[in-house]
Structures are given as structure tokens and as C-alpha cells.
Amino acid sequence: MPHRGGKSVPFFLPTQNVYDVLLESFPNKVNPQSAVYLTAVVEYMTAEILEAASKKAKERRSHLVTLEDITYAMHNDPELKKAFPVTGDGNSK
């Protein structure tokens, strides 16, 4: 769970928001259960990224996770690197 000021802060993404975005892109073609599943996937991936980035921030003895921590984590964690393949110039493969 993300931390703020030493306290755990739950992260959640409203499923209705995801459903609304899906409906904008795919009108009349979205099952509400797909929004629930996609929301869970996004929350899980976000938690994985933040966990890896927070380890890097702790190595720097910082309480804040920076964009550089997130980028470092995504480039150096084998599972994240596989899930989000990005080249050195920031473009996806």
C-alpha cells in the first residue's frame, strides 16, 4: 500500500470511471465485468510499480517517490520491464 506521512494510504481506481472510458471508446460493446477486471489489473500493476519505486526512494533515503524512481524501477525490475517494454529513448518497442 502506498504511504504518506508514515501512514498507509489505500489506492483505488473507481470501476465506474474505467467503465465510462471504455464506453467512450467502445459504445454498446463493453460488458461491465470487463471494467471490473481491467480496474483490478490497473490497480495491481500500479501497486507493483509503486512498490519497486519506493524501494529505490528508500535507497536514496527519501520519503518521496519521484518520476526518476518510477522510471528506474520499471527499467530494472525484470517483470515490469517485460510488461512495459520501453527503449532507452522512452519509446515503446
Coordinates of C-alpha atoms in Angstrom, one line a residue:
M1 CA 0.0 0.0 0.0
P2 CA 1.2 3.5 -0.7
H3 CA 2.5 5.5 2.3
R4 CA 2.0 9.1 3.1
G5 CA 3.5 10.7 6.2
G6 CA 4.2 7.2 7.7
K7 CA 0.6 6.1 7.2
S8 CA -0.8 3.7 4.7
V9 CA -3.0 5.3 2.1
P10 CA -5.2 2.9 0.1
F11 CA -5.1 3.3 -3.7
F12 CA -8.2 2.6 -5.6
L13 CA -9.5 3.4 -9.1
P14 CA -13.3 3.7 -9.3
T15 CA -14.6 1.0 -11.6
Q16 CA -17.3 3.3 -12.9
N17 CA -14.7 5.7 -14.3
V18 CA -13.0 2.8 -16.1
Y19 CA -16.3 1.6 -17.5
D20 CA -17.1 5.1 -18.7
V21 CA -13.8 5.4 -20.5
L22 CA -14.4 2.0 -22.1
L23 CA -17.8 3.0 -23.2
E24 CA -16.5 6.2 -24.9
S25 CA -14.1 4.0 -27.0
F26 CA -16.4 1.0 -27.5
P27 CA -20.0 2.1 -27.3
N28 CA -22.5 -0.7 -26.8
K29 CA -19.7 -3.3 -26.8
V30 CA -18.5 -3.3 -23.2
N31 CA -19.6 -5.8 -20.5
P32 CA -19.5 -4.2 -17.1
Q33 CA -17.5 -7.2 -15.8
S34 CA -14.7 -6.2 -18.2
A35 CA -14.4 -2.9 -16.4
V36 CA -14.1 -4.6 -13.0
Y37 CA -11.3 -6.9 -14.4
L38 CA -9.4 -4.1 -16.1
T39 CA -9.6 -2.0 -12.9
A40 CA -8.2 -4.8 -10.9
V41 CA -5.3 -5.2 -13.4
V42 CA -4.5 -1.5 -13.3
E43 CA -4.6 -1.4 -9.5
Y44 CA -2.3 -4.4 -9.3
M45 CA 0.2 -3.0 -11.8
T46 CA 0.2 0.4 -10.1
A47 CA 0.9 -1.3 -6.7
E48 CA 3.8 -3.3 -8.3
I49 CA 5.3 -0.2 -9.8
L50 CA 5.0 1.9 -6.6
E51 CA 6.4 -0.9 -4.5
A52 CA 9.5 -1.1 -6.7
A53 CA 9.8 2.7 -6.9
S54 CA 9.5 3.1 -3.2
K55 CA 12.4 0.7 -2.7
K56 CA 14.5 3.0 -4.9
A57 CA 13.4 6.1 -2.9
K58 CA 14.3 4.4 0.3
E59 CA 17.8 3.7 -1.1
R60 CA 18.1 7.4 -1.6
R61 CA 16.9 7.9 1.9
S62 CA 13.9 9.8 0.7
H63 CA 10.3 9.6 1.8
L64 CA 9.0 10.8 -1.7
V65 CA 8.8 8.7 -4.8
T66 CA 9.9 10.6 -7.8
L67 CA 9.4 10.1 -11.5
E68 CA 13.0 9.0 -11.7
D69 CA 12.3 6.3 -9.0
I70 CA 9.4 5.0 -11.1
T71 CA 11.4 5.1 -14.3
Y72 CA 14.4 3.3 -12.6
A73 CA 12.0 0.7 -11.1
M74 CA 10.4 0.0 -14.5
H75 CA 13.7 -0.3 -16.3
N76 CA 15.4 -2.5 -13.6
D77 CA 12.6 -4.8 -12.4
P78 CA 12.5 -7.8 -14.8
E79 CA 8.8 -8.4 -14.6
L80 CA 7.9 -4.7 -15.0
K81 CA 10.4 -4.4 -17.9
K82 CA 8.7 -7.3 -19.6
A83 CA 5.2 -5.9 -19.0
F84 CA 6.2 -2.4 -20.2
P85 CA 8.9 -2.7 -22.8
V86 CA 10.5 0.7 -23.3
T87 CA 13.7 1.6 -25.2
G88 CA 16.3 4.0 -23.8
D89 CA 14.7 6.9 -25.7
G90 CA 11.4 6.4 -23.9
N91 CA 9.6 4.9 -26.9
S92 CA 7.8 1.6 -26.7
K93 CA 9.3 -1.3 -28.7

